[in-house]
Short mmCIF file of C-alpha atoms and ligand atoms in Angstrom, two decimals:
data_model
loop_
_atom_site.label_atom_id
_atom_site.label_comp_id
_atom_site.label_asym_id
_atom_site.label_seq_id
_atom_site.Cartn_x
_atom_site.Cartn_y
_atom_site.Cartn_z
CA UNK D 237 5.02 -2.07 -11.30
CA UNK D 238 4.23 -0.31 -8.02
CA UNK D 239 1.00 1.48 -7.21
CA UNK D 240 -0.81 3.07 -4.26
CA UNK D 241 -4.46 2.23 -3.60
CA UNK D 242 -7.16 4.64 -2.36
CA UNK D 243 -9.98 2.84 -0.58
CA UNK D 244 -13.26 4.63 0.15
CA UNK D 245 -14.75 2.99 3.27
CA UNK D 246 -16.84 5.84 4.65
CA UNK D 247 -20.28 4.72 3.50
CA UNK D 248 -23.16 3.64 5.70
CA UNK D 249 -24.36 0.54 3.86
CA UNK D 250 -28.04 1.53 3.74
CA UNK D 251 -29.00 -1.08 1.13
CA UNK D 252 -27.49 -3.85 3.25
CA UNK D 253 -29.90 -2.90 6.02
CA UNK D 254 -27.61 -4.16 8.79
CA UNK D 255 -28.01 -1.04 10.91
CA UNK D 256 -24.27 -0.42 10.73
CA UNK D 257 -21.53 0.11 8.16
CA UNK D 258 -21.75 -3.10 6.06
CA UNK D 259 -17.93 -3.21 5.91
CA UNK D 260 -17.92 -4.39 9.54
CA UNK D 261 -20.02 -7.47 8.69
CA UNK D 262 -17.99 -10.67 8.69
CA UNK D 263 -17.36 -13.22 5.93
CA UNK D 264 -15.62 -16.34 7.25
CA UNK D 265 -14.85 -14.60 10.54
CA UNK D 266 -13.21 -11.49 9.10
CA UNK D 267 -14.82 -8.11 8.46
CA UNK D 268 -15.40 -7.36 4.75
CA UNK D 269 -13.11 -4.35 5.09
CA UNK D 270 -10.28 -6.57 6.37
CA UNK D 271 -10.65 -9.00 3.44
CA UNK D 272 -10.24 -6.07 1.04
CA UNK D 273 -7.28 -4.56 2.93
CA UNK D 274 -5.49 -7.93 3.00
CA UNK D 275 -5.66 -8.26 -0.80
CA UNK D 276 -3.47 -5.16 -1.04
CA UNK D 277 -1.38 -5.95 2.05
CA UNK D 278 -0.42 -9.23 0.36
CA UNK D 279 0.23 -7.83 -3.13
CA UNK D 280 3.97 -7.07 -3.35
CA UNK D 281 3.28 -4.39 -6.01
CA UNK D 282 1.13 -2.37 -3.60
CA UNK D 283 3.31 0.33 -2.03
CA UNK D 284 0.67 1.85 0.23
CA UNK D 285 -2.98 2.11 1.18
CA UNK D 286 -4.87 5.36 1.80
CA UNK D 287 -8.29 4.81 3.30
CA UNK D 288 -11.24 7.18 3.86
CA UNK D 289 -13.37 6.43 6.91
CA UNK D 290 -16.11 8.05 8.94
CA UNK D 291 -14.58 10.01 11.79
CA UNK D 292 -16.65 8.17 14.41
CA UNK D 293 -15.55 4.78 13.03
CA UNK D 294 -11.85 5.59 12.98
CA UNK D 295 -10.98 3.98 16.36
CA UNK D 296 -12.76 0.74 15.44
CA UNK D 297 -11.04 0.61 12.05
CA UNK D 298 -7.64 1.39 13.54
CA UNK D 299 -8.15 -1.53 15.94
CA UNK D 300 -8.98 -3.87 13.01
CA UNK D 301 -5.87 -2.74 11.13
CA UNK D 302 -3.74 -3.67 14.12
CA UNK D 303 -5.52 -6.91 14.92
CA UNK D 304 -5.19 -8.25 11.36
CA UNK D 305 -1.64 -7.03 10.79
CA UNK D 306 -2.24 -4.50 8.00
CA UNK D 307 1.04 -2.57 7.77
CA UNK D 308 0.73 -0.61 4.51
CA UNK D 309 -1.70 2.11 5.64
CA UNK D 310 -0.13 5.47 4.76
CA UNK D 311 -3.08 7.66 5.74
CA UNK D 312 -6.52 7.31 7.31
CA UNK D 313 -8.50 10.35 6.16
CA UNK D 314 -11.99 11.62 6.94
CA UNK D 315 -14.52 10.56 4.30
CA UNK D 316 -17.21 12.86 2.91
CA UNK D 317 -20.98 12.82 2.40
CA UNK D 318 -20.61 11.25 -1.05
CA UNK D 319 -18.25 8.52 -2.23
CA UNK D 320 -16.64 10.97 -4.68
CA UNK D 321 -15.74 13.26 -1.76
CA UNK D 322 -14.24 10.36 0.17
CA UNK D 323 -12.02 9.58 -2.83
CA UNK D 324 -11.11 13.28 -3.17
CA UNK D 325 -9.99 13.27 0.48
CA UNK D 326 -7.73 10.28 -0.26
CA UNK D 327 -6.24 12.06 -3.30
CA UNK D 328 -5.56 15.11 -1.14
CA UNK D 329 -3.37 12.96 1.10
CA UNK D 330 -1.11 11.93 -1.81
CA UNK D 331 1.22 13.79 -4.15
CA UNK D 332 3.46 11.47 -6.19
CA UNK D 333 2.77 11.41 -9.92
CA UNK D 334 2.70 7.65 -10.26
CA UNK D 335 -0.07 5.06 -10.55
CA UNK D 336 -2.98 5.18 -8.13
CA UNK D 337 -5.89 2.76 -7.90
CA UNK D 338 -9.30 3.54 -6.47
CA UNK D 339 -11.00 0.45 -5.09
CA UNK D 340 -14.27 0.07 -3.15
CA UNK D 341 -13.78 -1.38 0.30
CA UNK D 342 -16.96 -3.36 -0.41
CA UNK D 343 -15.29 -5.46 -3.20
CA UNK D 344 -13.17 -8.05 -1.38
CA UNK D 345 -12.88 -10.53 -4.28
CA UNK D 346 -10.68 -8.59 -6.68
CA UNK D 347 -8.03 -10.79 -8.31
CA UNK D 348 -4.38 -9.91 -8.41
CA UNK D 349 -4.00 -10.49 -12.16
CA UNK D 350 -6.70 -7.89 -12.80
CA UNK D 351 -4.92 -5.40 -10.53
CA UNK D 352 -1.69 -6.04 -12.43
CA UNK D 353 -3.31 -5.53 -15.83
CA UNK D 354 -4.95 -2.29 -14.65
CA UNK D 355 -1.66 -0.89 -13.37
CA UNK D 356 0.20 -1.75 -16.58
CA UNK D 357 -2.57 -0.28 -18.75
CA UNK D 358 -2.82 2.93 -16.70
CA UNK D 359 0.95 3.38 -16.87
CA UNK D 360 0.74 3.19 -20.66
CA UNK D 361 -2.59 4.92 -21.33
CA UNK D 362 -3.19 7.09 -18.24
CA UNK D 363 -6.53 5.59 -17.24
CA UNK D 364 -7.85 2.01 -17.01
CA UNK D 365 -10.97 0.59 -15.36
CA UNK D 366 -12.11 -2.93 -14.53
CA UNK D 367 -15.21 -4.28 -16.27
CA UNK D 368 -17.00 -7.39 -17.46
CA UNK D 369 -19.03 -7.94 -20.61
CA UNK D 370 -22.80 -8.04 -20.20
CA UNK D 371 -24.22 -11.56 -20.37
CA UNK D 372 -27.91 -10.71 -20.43
CA UNK D 373 -30.02 -9.11 -23.11
CA UNK D 374 -30.14 -5.37 -22.48
CA UNK D 375 -33.20 -3.18 -23.06
CA UNK D 376 -33.78 0.54 -22.70
CA UNK D 377 -37.03 1.23 -20.85
CA UNK D 378 -36.91 4.47 -18.86
CA UNK D 379 -40.69 4.42 -18.22
CA UNK D 380 -41.01 0.64 -17.82
CA UNK D 381 -42.03 -0.02 -21.44
CA UNK D 382 -39.35 -1.21 -23.83
CA UNK D 383 -38.12 1.52 -26.14
CA UNK D 384 -35.51 -0.66 -27.74
CA UNK D 385 -33.15 -3.57 -27.32
CA UNK D 386 -29.64 -2.25 -26.87
CA UNK D 387 -26.93 -3.96 -28.86
CA UNK D 388 -25.04 -5.98 -26.23
CA UNK D 389 -21.83 -5.94 -28.26
CA UNK D 390 -19.60 -3.33 -26.72
CA UNK D 391 -21.55 -2.96 -23.45
CA UNK D 392 -19.57 -3.38 -20.24
CA UNK D 393 -20.52 -3.55 -16.57
CA UNK D 394 -17.99 -1.43 -14.74
CA UNK D 395 -16.39 -2.27 -11.40
CA UNK D 396 -13.47 -1.03 -9.36
CA UNK D 397 -10.43 -0.96 -9.27
CA UNK D 398 -10.03 2.05 -11.51
CA UNK D 399 -6.39 2.97 -12.15
CA UNK D 400 -4.90 6.30 -13.21
CA UNK D 401 -1.77 8.31 -13.40
CA UNK D 402 -2.20 10.41 -10.30
CA UNK D 403 -1.98 13.77 -12.12
CA UNK D 404 -4.88 12.87 -14.43
CA UNK D 405 -7.19 11.71 -11.66
CA UNK D 406 -6.29 14.65 -9.39
CA UNK D 407 -7.01 17.18 -12.17
CA UNK D 408 -10.31 15.42 -12.99
CA UNK D 409 -11.31 15.29 -9.33
CA UNK D 410 -10.44 18.98 -8.69
CA UNK D 411 -12.31 20.12 -11.79
CA UNK D 412 -15.39 18.06 -10.90
CA UNK D 413 -15.41 19.56 -7.39
CA UNK D 414 -15.06 23.10 -8.76
CA UNK D 415 -17.98 22.52 -11.15
CA UNK D 416 -20.16 20.79 -8.55
CA UNK D 417 -20.24 17.66 -10.76
CA UNK D 418 -20.99 14.36 -9.03
CA UNK D 419 -20.19 11.16 -10.91
CA UNK D 420 -20.82 7.56 -9.95
CA UNK D 421 -17.23 6.49 -10.58
CA UNK D 422 -13.79 8.05 -11.08
CA UNK D 423 -13.84 7.25 -14.78
CA UNK D 424 -16.75 9.68 -15.30
CA UNK D 425 -14.62 12.50 -13.92
CA UNK D 426 -11.72 11.61 -16.21
CA UNK D 427 -14.04 11.17 -19.24
CA UNK D 428 -15.38 14.66 -18.44
CA UNK D 429 -11.97 16.26 -18.96
CA UNK D 430 -11.57 14.46 -22.28
CA UNK D 431 -9.02 11.82 -21.36
CA UNK D 432 -9.52 8.36 -22.91
CA UNK D 433 -10.18 5.51 -20.50
CA UNK D 434 -9.28 1.87 -21.30
CA UNK D 435 -11.28 -1.10 -20.05
CA UNK D 436 -9.47 -4.10 -18.59
CA UNK D 437 -11.45 -7.37 -18.53
CA UNK D 438 -12.13 -8.36 -14.93
CA UNK D 439 -13.91 -11.36 -13.38
CA UNK D 440 -17.63 -11.81 -12.67
CA UNK D 441 -16.90 -12.70 -9.05
CA UNK D 442 -15.54 -9.21 -8.26
CA UNK D 443 -18.93 -8.39 -6.76
CA UNK D 444 -19.73 -5.43 -4.51
CA UNK D 445 -21.23 -6.39 -1.20
CA UNK D 446 -24.39 -4.31 -1.49
CA UNK D 447 -27.44 -6.28 -0.33
CA UNK D 448 -28.00 -9.29 1.96
CA UNK D 449 -27.83 -11.80 -0.94
CA UNK D 450 -24.31 -10.65 -1.73
CA UNK D 451 -23.18 -11.97 1.67
CA UNK D 452 -24.36 -15.46 0.66
CA UNK D 453 -22.43 -15.28 -2.62
CA UNK D 454 -19.45 -14.01 -0.68
CA UNK D 455 -19.44 -16.98 1.71
CA UNK D 456 -19.66 -19.37 -1.24
CA UNK D 457 -16.75 -17.67 -3.03
CA UNK D 458 -14.59 -17.90 0.10
CA UNK D 459 -15.42 -21.58 0.66
CA UNK D 460 -14.57 -22.78 -2.86
CA UNK D 461 -11.48 -25.02 -2.81
CA UNK D 462 -9.34 -23.37 -0.16
CA UNK D 463 -10.46 -19.82 -0.91
CA UNK D 464 -9.74 -17.65 -3.89
CA UNK D 465 -6.69 -17.96 -6.01
CA UNK D 466 -5.90 -14.29 -6.23
N1 LIG G 676 -18.24 5.20 0.43
C1 LIG G 676 -17.46 6.22 0.99
N2 LIG G 676 -18.02 7.44 1.31
C2 LIG G 676 -19.34 7.67 1.09
C3 LIG G 676 -20.14 6.66 0.50
C4 LIG G 676 -19.56 5.42 0.18
O1 LIG G 676 -16.26 6.03 1.21
N3 LIG G 676 -19.85 8.86 1.43
C5 LIG G 676 -17.64 3.89 0.12
C6 LIG G 676 -18.32 2.70 0.77
O2 LIG G 676 -17.85 2.52 2.10
C7 LIG G 676 -18.00 1.55 -0.16
C8 LIG G 676 -17.81 2.24 -1.52
O3 LIG G 676 -17.74 3.65 -1.27
O4 LIG G 676 -16.80 0.89 0.18
C9 LIG G 676 -18.92 1.88 -2.50
O5 LIG G 676 -20.13 2.43 -2.06
P1 LIG G 676 -21.48 1.61 -1.76
O6 LIG G 676 -21.30 0.20 -2.17
O7 LIG G 676 -22.60 2.41 -2.29
O8 LIG G 676 -21.50 1.59 -0.14
P2 LIG G 676 -22.43 2.43 0.84
O9 LIG G 676 -22.60 3.82 0.32
O10 LIG G 676 -21.89 2.23 2.19
O11 LIG G 676 -23.81 1.63 0.72
P3 LIG G 676 -25.29 2.23 0.43
O12 LIG G 676 -25.17 3.02 -0.87
O13 LIG G 676 -26.17 1.03 0.31
O14 LIG G 676 -25.64 3.12 1.60
MG1 LIG G 677 -23.53 4.22 -1.61
#
């Protein structure tokens, strides 16, 4: 089933501490952003890519798109101060009521079978997000002293992609903006308007390139037997 992907890429990568947008850093000689774009370029089910970028980085990103042969870009929009606003700008550039995915540009290791499961689930249920089960013991300790051990059963670590019927996500995004509500993912906005959200089991290697150590993991993932089976 076809989908369109919205990719927020307008961050500054402060935690990476590279002094530039972390998406320009290279893994195996390709910028992180290009790795992510190529996942969708190469997925036959992906009908188009809408990407939010910083205005001053647009020329550099346009050059990368050409150099690496990314042909599915439907719109390159101006990102906002917050990730949520960058995603809202992407949604503004779209209007078909079919399945849209939101996926962080900083997660280049997403697998195609997870994308497929998300799209199918969102088509059926309206909203589906990628997640993995927690492996560690979880404790609640807001002040640094343990209040309690949280039952690990039923706890998920949430990633992107997050997939929705466009109308649901657009309504959730518009209502959040009107109320001045800022969430940390799209699901929070959809939960807020009372729509159920399904979780699709993803893979532990769908990591977000956030700090320097993540680059090391990333190189290892790319080097394993001929690269990733998507
Ligand atoms: N992003 C965006 N617009 C923003 C902030 C973030 O489009 N105003 C994008 C980033 O480019 C990234 C994704 O959202 O692809 C996930 O955000 P994160 O990993 O937090 O990246 P940064 O915000 O760039 O990093 P940091 O928080 O360390 O500054
Ligand atoms: Mg950030």
